[in-house]
Coordinates of C-alpha atoms in Angstrom, one line a residue:
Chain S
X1144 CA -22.5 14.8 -9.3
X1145 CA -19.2 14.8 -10.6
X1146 CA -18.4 11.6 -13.0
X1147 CA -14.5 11.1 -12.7
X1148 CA -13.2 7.6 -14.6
X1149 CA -10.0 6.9 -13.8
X1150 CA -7.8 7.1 -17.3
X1151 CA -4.4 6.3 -17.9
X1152 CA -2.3 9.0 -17.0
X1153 CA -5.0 11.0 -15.3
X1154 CA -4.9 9.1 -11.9
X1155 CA -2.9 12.0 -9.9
X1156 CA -4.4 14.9 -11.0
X1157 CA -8.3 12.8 -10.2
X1158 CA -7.3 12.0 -7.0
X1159 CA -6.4 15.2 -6.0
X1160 CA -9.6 16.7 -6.8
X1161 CA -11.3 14.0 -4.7
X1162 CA -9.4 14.7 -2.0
X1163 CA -10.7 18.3 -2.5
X1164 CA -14.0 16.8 -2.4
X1165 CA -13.7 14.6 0.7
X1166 CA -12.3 18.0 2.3
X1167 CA -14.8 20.2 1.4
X1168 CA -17.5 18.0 2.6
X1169 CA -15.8 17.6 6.0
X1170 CA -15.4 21.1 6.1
X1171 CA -19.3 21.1 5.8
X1172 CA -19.1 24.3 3.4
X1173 CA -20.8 22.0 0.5
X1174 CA -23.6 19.8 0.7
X1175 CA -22.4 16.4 0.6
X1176 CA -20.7 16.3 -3.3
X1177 CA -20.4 13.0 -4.7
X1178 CA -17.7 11.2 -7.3
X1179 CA -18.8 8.5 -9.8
X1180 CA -15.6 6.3 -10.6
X1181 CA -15.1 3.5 -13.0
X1182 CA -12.4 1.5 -13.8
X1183 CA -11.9 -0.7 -16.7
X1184 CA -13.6 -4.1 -16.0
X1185 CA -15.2 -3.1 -12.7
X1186 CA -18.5 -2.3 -11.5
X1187 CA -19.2 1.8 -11.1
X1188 CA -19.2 3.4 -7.6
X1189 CA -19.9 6.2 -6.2
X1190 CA -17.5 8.1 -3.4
X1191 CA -19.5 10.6 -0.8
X1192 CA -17.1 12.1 1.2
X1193 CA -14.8 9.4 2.7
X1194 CA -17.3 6.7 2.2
X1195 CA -18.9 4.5 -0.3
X1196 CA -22.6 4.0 0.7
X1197 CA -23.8 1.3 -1.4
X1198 CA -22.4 -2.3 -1.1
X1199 CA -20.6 -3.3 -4.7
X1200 CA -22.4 -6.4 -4.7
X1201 CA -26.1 -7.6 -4.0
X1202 CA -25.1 -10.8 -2.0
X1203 CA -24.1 -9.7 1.3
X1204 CA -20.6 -10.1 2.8
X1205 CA -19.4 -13.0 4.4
X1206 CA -17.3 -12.8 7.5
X1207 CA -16.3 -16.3 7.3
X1208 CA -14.8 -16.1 3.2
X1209 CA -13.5 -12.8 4.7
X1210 CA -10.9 -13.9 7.3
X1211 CA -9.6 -16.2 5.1
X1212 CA -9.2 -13.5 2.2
X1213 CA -7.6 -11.3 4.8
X1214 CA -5.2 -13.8 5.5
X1215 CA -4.2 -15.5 2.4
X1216 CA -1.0 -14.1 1.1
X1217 CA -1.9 -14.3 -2.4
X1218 CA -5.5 -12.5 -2.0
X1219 CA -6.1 -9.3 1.1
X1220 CA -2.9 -10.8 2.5
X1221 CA -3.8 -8.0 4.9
X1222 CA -1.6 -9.7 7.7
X1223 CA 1.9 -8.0 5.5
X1224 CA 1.3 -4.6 6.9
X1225 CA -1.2 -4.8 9.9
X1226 CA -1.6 -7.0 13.4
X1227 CA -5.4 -8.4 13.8
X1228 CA -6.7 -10.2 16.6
X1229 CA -5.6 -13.5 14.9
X1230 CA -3.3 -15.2 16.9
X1231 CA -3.0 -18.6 15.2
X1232 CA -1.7 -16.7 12.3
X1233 CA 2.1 -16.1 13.4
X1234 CA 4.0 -12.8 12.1
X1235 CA 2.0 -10.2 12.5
X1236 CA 3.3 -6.4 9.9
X1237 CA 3.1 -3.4 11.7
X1238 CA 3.2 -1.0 8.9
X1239 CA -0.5 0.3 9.0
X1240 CA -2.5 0.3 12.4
X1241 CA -3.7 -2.5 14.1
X1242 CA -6.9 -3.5 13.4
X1243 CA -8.2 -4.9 16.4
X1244 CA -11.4 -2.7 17.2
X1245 CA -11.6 -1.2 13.6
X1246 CA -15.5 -2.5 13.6
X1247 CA -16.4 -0.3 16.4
X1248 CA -14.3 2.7 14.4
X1249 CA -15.5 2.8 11.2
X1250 CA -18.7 2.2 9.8
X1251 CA -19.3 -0.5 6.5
X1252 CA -19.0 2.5 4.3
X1253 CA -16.1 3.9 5.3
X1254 CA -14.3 0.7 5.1
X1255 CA -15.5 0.1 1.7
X1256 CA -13.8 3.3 -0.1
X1257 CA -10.7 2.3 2.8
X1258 CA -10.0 -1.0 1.0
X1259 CA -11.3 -0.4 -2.4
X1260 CA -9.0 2.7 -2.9
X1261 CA -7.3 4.3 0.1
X1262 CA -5.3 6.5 -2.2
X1263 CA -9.0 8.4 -2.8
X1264 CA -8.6 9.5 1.1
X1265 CA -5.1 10.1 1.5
X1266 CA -2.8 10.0 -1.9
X1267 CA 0.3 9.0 -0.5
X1268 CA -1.8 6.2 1.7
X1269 CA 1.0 3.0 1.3
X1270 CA -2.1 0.7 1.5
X1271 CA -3.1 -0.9 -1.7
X1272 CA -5.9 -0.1 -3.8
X1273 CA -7.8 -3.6 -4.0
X1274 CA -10.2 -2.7 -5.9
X1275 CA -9.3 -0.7 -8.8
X1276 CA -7.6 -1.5 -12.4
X1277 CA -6.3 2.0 -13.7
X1278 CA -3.9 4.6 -13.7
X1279 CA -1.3 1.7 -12.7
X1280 CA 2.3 1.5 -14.3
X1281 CA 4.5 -1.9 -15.0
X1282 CA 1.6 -4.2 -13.6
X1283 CA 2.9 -7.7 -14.1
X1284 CA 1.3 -9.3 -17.4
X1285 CA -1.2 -12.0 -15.4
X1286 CA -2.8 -9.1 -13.1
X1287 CA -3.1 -6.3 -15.8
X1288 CA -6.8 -5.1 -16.1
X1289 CA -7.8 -7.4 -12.6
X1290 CA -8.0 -5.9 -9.3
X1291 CA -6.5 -7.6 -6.3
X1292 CA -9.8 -8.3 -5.1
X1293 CA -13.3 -8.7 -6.7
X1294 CA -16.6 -7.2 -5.8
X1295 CA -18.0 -10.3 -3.8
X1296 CA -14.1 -10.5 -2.0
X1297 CA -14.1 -6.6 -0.6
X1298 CA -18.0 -7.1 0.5
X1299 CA -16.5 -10.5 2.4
X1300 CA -13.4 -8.8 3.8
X1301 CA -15.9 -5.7 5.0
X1302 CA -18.1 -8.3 6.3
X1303 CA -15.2 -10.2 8.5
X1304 CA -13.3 -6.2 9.9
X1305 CA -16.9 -5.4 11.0
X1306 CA -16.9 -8.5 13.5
X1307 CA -13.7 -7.1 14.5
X1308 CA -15.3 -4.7 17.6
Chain Z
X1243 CA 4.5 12.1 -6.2
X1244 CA 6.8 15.1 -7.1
X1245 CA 6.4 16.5 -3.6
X1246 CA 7.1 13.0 -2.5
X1247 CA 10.6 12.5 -4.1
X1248 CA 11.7 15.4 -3.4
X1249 CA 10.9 15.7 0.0
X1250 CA 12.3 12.6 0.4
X1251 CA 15.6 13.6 -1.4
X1252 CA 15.9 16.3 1.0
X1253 CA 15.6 14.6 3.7
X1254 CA 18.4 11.9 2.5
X1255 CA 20.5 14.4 2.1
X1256 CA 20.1 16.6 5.1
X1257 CA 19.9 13.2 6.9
X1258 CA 23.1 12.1 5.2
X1259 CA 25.1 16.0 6.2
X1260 CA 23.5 15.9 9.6
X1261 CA 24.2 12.7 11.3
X1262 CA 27.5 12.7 10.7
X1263 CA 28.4 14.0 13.7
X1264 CA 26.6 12.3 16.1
X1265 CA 27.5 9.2 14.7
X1266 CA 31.2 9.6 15.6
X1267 CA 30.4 10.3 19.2
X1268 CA 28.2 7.0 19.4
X1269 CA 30.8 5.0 17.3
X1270 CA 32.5 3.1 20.2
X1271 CA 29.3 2.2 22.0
X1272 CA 27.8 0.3 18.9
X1273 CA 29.0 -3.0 17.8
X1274 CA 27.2 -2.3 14.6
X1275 CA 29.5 0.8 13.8
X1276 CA 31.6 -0.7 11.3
X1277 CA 27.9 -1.2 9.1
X1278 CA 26.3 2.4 9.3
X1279 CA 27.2 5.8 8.2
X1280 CA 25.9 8.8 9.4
X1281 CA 21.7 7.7 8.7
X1282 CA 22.5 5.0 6.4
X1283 CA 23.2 1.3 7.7
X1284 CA 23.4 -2.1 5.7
X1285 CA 21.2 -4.8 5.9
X1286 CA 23.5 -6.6 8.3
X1287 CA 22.1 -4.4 11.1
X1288 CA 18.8 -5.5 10.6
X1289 CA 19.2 -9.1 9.0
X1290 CA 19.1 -12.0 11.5
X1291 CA 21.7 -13.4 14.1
X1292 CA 22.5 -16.8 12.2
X1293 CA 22.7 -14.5 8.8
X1294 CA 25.2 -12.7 10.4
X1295 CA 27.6 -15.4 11.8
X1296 CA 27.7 -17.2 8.6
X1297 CA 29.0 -13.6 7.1
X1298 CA 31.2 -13.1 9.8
X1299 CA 33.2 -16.1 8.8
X1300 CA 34.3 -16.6 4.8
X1301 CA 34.7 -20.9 6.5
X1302 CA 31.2 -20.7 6.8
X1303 CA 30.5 -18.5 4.0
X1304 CA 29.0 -20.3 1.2
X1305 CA 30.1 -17.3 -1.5
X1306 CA 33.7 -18.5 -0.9
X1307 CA 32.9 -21.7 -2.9
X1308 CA 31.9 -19.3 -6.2
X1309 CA 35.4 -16.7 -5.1
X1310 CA 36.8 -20.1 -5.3
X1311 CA 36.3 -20.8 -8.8
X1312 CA 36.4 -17.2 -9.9
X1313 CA 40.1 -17.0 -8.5
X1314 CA 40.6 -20.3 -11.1
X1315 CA 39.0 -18.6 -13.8
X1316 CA 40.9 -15.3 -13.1
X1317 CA 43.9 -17.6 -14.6
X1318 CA 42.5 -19.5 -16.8
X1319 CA 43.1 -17.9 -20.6
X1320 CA 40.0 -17.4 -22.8
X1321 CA 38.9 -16.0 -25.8
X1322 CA 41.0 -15.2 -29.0
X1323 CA 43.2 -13.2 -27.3
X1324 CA 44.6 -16.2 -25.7
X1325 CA 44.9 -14.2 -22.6
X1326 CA 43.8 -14.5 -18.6
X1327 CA 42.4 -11.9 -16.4
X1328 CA 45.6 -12.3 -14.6
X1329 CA 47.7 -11.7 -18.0
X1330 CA 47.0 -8.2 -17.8
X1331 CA 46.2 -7.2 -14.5
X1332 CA 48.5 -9.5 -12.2
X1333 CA 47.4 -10.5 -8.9
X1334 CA 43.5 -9.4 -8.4
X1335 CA 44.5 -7.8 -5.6
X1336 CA 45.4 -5.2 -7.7
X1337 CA 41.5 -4.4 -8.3
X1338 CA 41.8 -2.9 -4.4
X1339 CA 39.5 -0.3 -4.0
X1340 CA 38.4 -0.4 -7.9
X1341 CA 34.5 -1.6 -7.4
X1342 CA 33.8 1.7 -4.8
X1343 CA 33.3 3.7 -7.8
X1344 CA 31.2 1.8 -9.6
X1345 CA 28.2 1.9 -11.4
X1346 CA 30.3 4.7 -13.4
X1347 CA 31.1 6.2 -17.1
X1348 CA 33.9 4.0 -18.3
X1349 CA 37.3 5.9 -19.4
X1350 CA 38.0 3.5 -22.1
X1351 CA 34.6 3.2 -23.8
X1352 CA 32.3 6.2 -22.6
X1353 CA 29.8 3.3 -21.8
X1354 CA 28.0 3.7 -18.1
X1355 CA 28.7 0.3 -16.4
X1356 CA 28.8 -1.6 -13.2
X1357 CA 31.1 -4.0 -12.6
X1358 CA 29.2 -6.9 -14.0
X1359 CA 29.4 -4.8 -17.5
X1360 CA 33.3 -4.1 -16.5
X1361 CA 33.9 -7.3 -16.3
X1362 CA 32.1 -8.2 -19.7
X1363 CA 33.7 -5.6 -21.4
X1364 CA 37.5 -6.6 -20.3
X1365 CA 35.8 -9.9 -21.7
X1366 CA 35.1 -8.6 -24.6
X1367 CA 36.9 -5.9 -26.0
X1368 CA 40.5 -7.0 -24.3
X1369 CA 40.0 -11.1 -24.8
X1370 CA 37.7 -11.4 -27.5
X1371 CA 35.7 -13.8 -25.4
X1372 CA 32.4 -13.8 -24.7
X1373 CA 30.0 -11.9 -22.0
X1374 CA 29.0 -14.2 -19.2
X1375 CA 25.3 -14.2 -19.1
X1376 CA 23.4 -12.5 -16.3
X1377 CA 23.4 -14.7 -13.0
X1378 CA 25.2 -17.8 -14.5
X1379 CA 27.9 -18.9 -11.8
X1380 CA 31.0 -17.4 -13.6
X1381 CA 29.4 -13.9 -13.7
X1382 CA 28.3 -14.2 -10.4
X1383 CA 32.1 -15.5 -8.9
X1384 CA 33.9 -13.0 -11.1
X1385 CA 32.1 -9.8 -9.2
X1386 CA 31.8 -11.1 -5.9
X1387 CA 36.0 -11.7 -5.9
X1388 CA 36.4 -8.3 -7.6
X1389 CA 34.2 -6.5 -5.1
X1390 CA 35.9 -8.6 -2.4
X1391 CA 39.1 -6.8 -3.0
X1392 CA 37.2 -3.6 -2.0
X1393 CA 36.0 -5.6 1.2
X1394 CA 35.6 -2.7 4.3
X1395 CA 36.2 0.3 1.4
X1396 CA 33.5 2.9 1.6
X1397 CA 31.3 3.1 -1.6
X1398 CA 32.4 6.5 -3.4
X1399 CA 29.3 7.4 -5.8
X1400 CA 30.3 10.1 -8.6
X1401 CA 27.4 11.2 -9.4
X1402 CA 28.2 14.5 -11.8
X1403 CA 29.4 14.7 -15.2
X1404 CA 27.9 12.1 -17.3
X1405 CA 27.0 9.7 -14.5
X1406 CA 23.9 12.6 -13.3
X1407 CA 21.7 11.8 -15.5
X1408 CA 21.8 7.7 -15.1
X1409 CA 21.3 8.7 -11.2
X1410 CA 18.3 10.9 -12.0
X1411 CA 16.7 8.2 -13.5
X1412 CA 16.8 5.8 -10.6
X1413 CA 16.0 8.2 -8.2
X1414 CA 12.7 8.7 -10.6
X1415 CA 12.1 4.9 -10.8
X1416 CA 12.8 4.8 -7.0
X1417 CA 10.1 7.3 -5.8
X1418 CA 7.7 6.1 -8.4
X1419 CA 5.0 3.5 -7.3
X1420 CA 4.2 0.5 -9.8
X1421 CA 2.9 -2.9 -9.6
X1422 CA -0.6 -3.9 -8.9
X1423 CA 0.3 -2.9 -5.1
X1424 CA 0.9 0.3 -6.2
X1425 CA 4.5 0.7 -4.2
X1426 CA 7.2 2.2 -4.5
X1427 CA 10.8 1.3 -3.6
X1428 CA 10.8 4.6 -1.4
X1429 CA 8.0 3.0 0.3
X1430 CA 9.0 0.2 1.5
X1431 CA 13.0 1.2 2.1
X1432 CA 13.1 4.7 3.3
X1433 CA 9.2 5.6 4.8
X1434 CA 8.9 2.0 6.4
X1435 CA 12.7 1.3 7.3
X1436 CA 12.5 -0.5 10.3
X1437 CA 9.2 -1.8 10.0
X1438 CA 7.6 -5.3 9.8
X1439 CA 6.4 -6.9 7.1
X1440 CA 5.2 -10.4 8.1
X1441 CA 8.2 -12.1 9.4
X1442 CA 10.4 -9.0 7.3
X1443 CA 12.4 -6.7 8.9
X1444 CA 12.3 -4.0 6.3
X1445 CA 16.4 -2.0 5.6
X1446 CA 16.9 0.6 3.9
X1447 CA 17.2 -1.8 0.7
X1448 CA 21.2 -0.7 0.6
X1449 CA 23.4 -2.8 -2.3
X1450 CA 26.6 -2.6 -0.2
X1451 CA 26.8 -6.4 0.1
X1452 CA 26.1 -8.1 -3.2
X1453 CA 26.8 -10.2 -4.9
X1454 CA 24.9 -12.0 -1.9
X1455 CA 24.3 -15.8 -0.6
X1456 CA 20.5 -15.4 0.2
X1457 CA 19.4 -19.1 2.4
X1458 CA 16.1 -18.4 -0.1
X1459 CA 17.9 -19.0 -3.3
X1460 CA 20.4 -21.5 -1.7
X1461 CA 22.9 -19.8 -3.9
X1462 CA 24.6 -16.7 -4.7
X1463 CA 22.4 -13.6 -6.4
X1464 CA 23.0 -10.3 -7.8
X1465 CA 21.8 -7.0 -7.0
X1466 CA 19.8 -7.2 -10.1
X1467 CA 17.9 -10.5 -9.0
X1468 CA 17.2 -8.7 -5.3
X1469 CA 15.1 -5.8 -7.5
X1470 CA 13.2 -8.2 -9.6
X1471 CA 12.7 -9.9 -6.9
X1472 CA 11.4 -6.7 -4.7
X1473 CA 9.2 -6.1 -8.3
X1474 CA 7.5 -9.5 -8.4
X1475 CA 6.4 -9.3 -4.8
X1476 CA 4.2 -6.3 -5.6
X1477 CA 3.2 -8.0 -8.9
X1478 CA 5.1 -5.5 -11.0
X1479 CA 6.6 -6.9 -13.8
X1480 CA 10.4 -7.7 -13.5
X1481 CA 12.8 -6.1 -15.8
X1482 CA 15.8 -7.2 -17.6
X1483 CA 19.0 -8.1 -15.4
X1484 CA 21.9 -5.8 -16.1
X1485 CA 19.0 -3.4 -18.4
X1486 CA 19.0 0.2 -18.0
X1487 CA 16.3 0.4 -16.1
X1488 CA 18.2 -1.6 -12.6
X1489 CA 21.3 0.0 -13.6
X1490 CA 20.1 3.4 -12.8
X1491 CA 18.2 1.8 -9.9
X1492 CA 21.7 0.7 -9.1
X1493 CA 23.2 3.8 -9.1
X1494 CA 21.0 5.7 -7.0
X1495 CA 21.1 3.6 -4.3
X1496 CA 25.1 2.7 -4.2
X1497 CA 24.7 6.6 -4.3
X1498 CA 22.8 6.3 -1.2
X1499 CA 24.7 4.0 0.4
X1500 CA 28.1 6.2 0.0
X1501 CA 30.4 5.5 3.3
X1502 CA 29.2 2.3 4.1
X1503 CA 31.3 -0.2 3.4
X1504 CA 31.8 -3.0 0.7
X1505 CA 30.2 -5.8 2.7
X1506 CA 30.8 -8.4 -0.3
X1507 CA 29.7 -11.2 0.1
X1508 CA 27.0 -10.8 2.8
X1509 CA 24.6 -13.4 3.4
X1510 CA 21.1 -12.7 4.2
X1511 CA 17.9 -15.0 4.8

């Protein structure tokens, strides 16, 4: 096991050898390699190929918080770039794909490393990394060292895109 | 991001070469002509249908009521000169044209300015008054009737000679992501042009038309508002009006936007 901390400055160059990671374990030429990644101020995880296994948190998600973390403009505001099956919410983004169905699609784990740092899987991903506090330049001074969501809030929003089948 | 920028760069340009052409044969088919050029279009194409009547007509216009007072000021003598705008340079009119060029080098002083800083510096070095601050209501009056006399002029970017290395630096700043969202300008205005966001129609982000009366502020901004504005929406900190940083932003993307027109002052939501 490979232990890769995100540092200052270092972000590109870690990514890209995750991405040689997830690639190589798709490929199925390595037995399944594994990245250990910690950021300032947040709890370690590990990435196996393009999922994180274990939950961040003990308490289980909870698809209820969830929605409303996926909606809220100021938390997941997930709504800005992608359509859900929410239709009391009006103004739907259609940068990233909709989401309807995305339970049935990906498993837990897969959504996991998706939201807590898309850029792992695809480094030019324009989705957010909401979980993650380094490697980021001209952060404004009230969100510097916090990620846009906390471990409890990506288990909740997992919790909610899983009912979403 | 290296491949990113300039992958993107090239494709600008070759877009910009390219669809030159095929833009001439559509021309008289689109309403919208008059706004795009070759691959580039203003805001106006894809800002919304009440938006667009208010900048149709300067009656409705609410920028007309800060031209208003700029063209009073424009007389008005200041400073220990003793002397007016109009003192040296006669009817404004005689500014025609003069904002395309700009963000530049300035002949007289070597300085790189825009035409905020122009204006400042006739303030300062030729009536020995001084600056207006960033955003405050003269500043804002004074550019948007300068720029006015450039109304329907294509922007003319130079950007050799000493001006290269201030467009280098926004194209840099431009293709590099920052803020706790991690974006980039380039991602919002060139990869997801045409996309929603919420209730947002993204543009291609193109400074043709500011100074601008935005219904969100309920007044006129500046180009330089617009970017810290874009800044604080993906929690990146925002940067000094008129600092070096937007200026170079600034020049890259009047760059960009070279053939559209002067669109001062638009009005957007």
């Amino acid at each position: 096991m490979t232990v890769t901390p995100h540092t200052f400055g270092l972000r590109r160059p870690m990514i890209a050898c995750a991405t040689a990671l997830v690639g190589l374990t798709l490929a199925g030429t390595a037995s399944a390699e594994m990245a250990r990644v910690q950021d300032p101020g947040l709890q370690p995880y590990t990435i196996n190929g393009a999922e994180i296994s274990e939950p961040l948190t003990a308490e289980p998600g909870d698809a209820k918080r969830g929605k409303a973390l996926f909606i809220n403009r100021k938390m997941g505001n997930c709504l800005t770039c992608h359509t859900a099956p929410i239709p009391e919410e009006d103004f739907h983004g259609n940068v990233g794909p909709d989401l309807a169905g995305v339970g049935s699609r990906m498993t837990a784990a897969e959504l996991r490393l998706r939201l807590v740092d898309a850029k792992a899987l695809l480094p030019e991903s324009l989705m957010p990394s909401f979980y993650r506090t380094a490697g980021l330049r001209q952060v404004k001074k009230d969100f510097v060292g916090k990620p846009i969501l906390k471990a409890q809030e990506i288990e909740d929003v997992i919790a909610y895109l899983q009912t979403l089948k | 991001m290296g491949a990113k920028r300039f992958g993107g760069l090239a494709a600008t340009i070759l877009a910009m070469t390219l669809a030159v052409p095929a833009f001439a044969s559509d021309a008289k088919d689109d309403p919208l002509a008059a706004y795009r050029s070759g691959e580039m279009y203003s805001g106006y194409v894809t800002g919304d249908p009440s938006s667009r009547e208010i900048q149709d007509d300067d009656m409705m216009n609410p920028s007309f009521l800060w031209v208003d007072k700029a063209a009073e000021l424009w007389t008005t003598a200041d400073g220990t000169a003793g002397k007016s705008c109009a003192d040296c340079h006669g009817d404004v009119e005689s500014l025609k044209g003069a904002a395309t060029k700009y963000p530049t080098t300035d002949a007289a002083t070597g300085k790189f300015m825009n035409v905020e800083l122009k204006i400042n510096d006739c303030r300062e070095r030729q009536m020995g008054a001084a600056p207006f601050k960033f955003e405050s209501d003269e500043l804002l009056g004074m550019t948007t009737l300068v720029k006015l006399q450039s109304r329907g002029m294509p922007m003319n970017i130079d950007i050799t000679g000493p001006n290269e290395k201030w467009f280098k630096k926004g194209e840099e700043f431009y293709f590099t992501s920052r803020g706790q969202l991690d974006l980039a300008c380039a991602d919002c205005h060139i990869t997801n042009e045409g996309m929603y966001m919420r209730a947002e129609k993204l543009s291609q982000g193109q400074p043709n038309g500011f100074p601008t009366y935005r219904m969100k502020w309920q007044k006129l901004g500046s180009l330089h508002r617009r970017m810290r504005g874009c800044n604080d929406n993906i929690r990146a900190e925002k940067l000094k009006g008129l600092g070096e940083d937007y200026l170079a932003v600034e020049t890259y993307i009047s760059w960009r936007a070279s053939g559209l027109p002067v669109e001062t002052p638009s009005v957007r939501k």
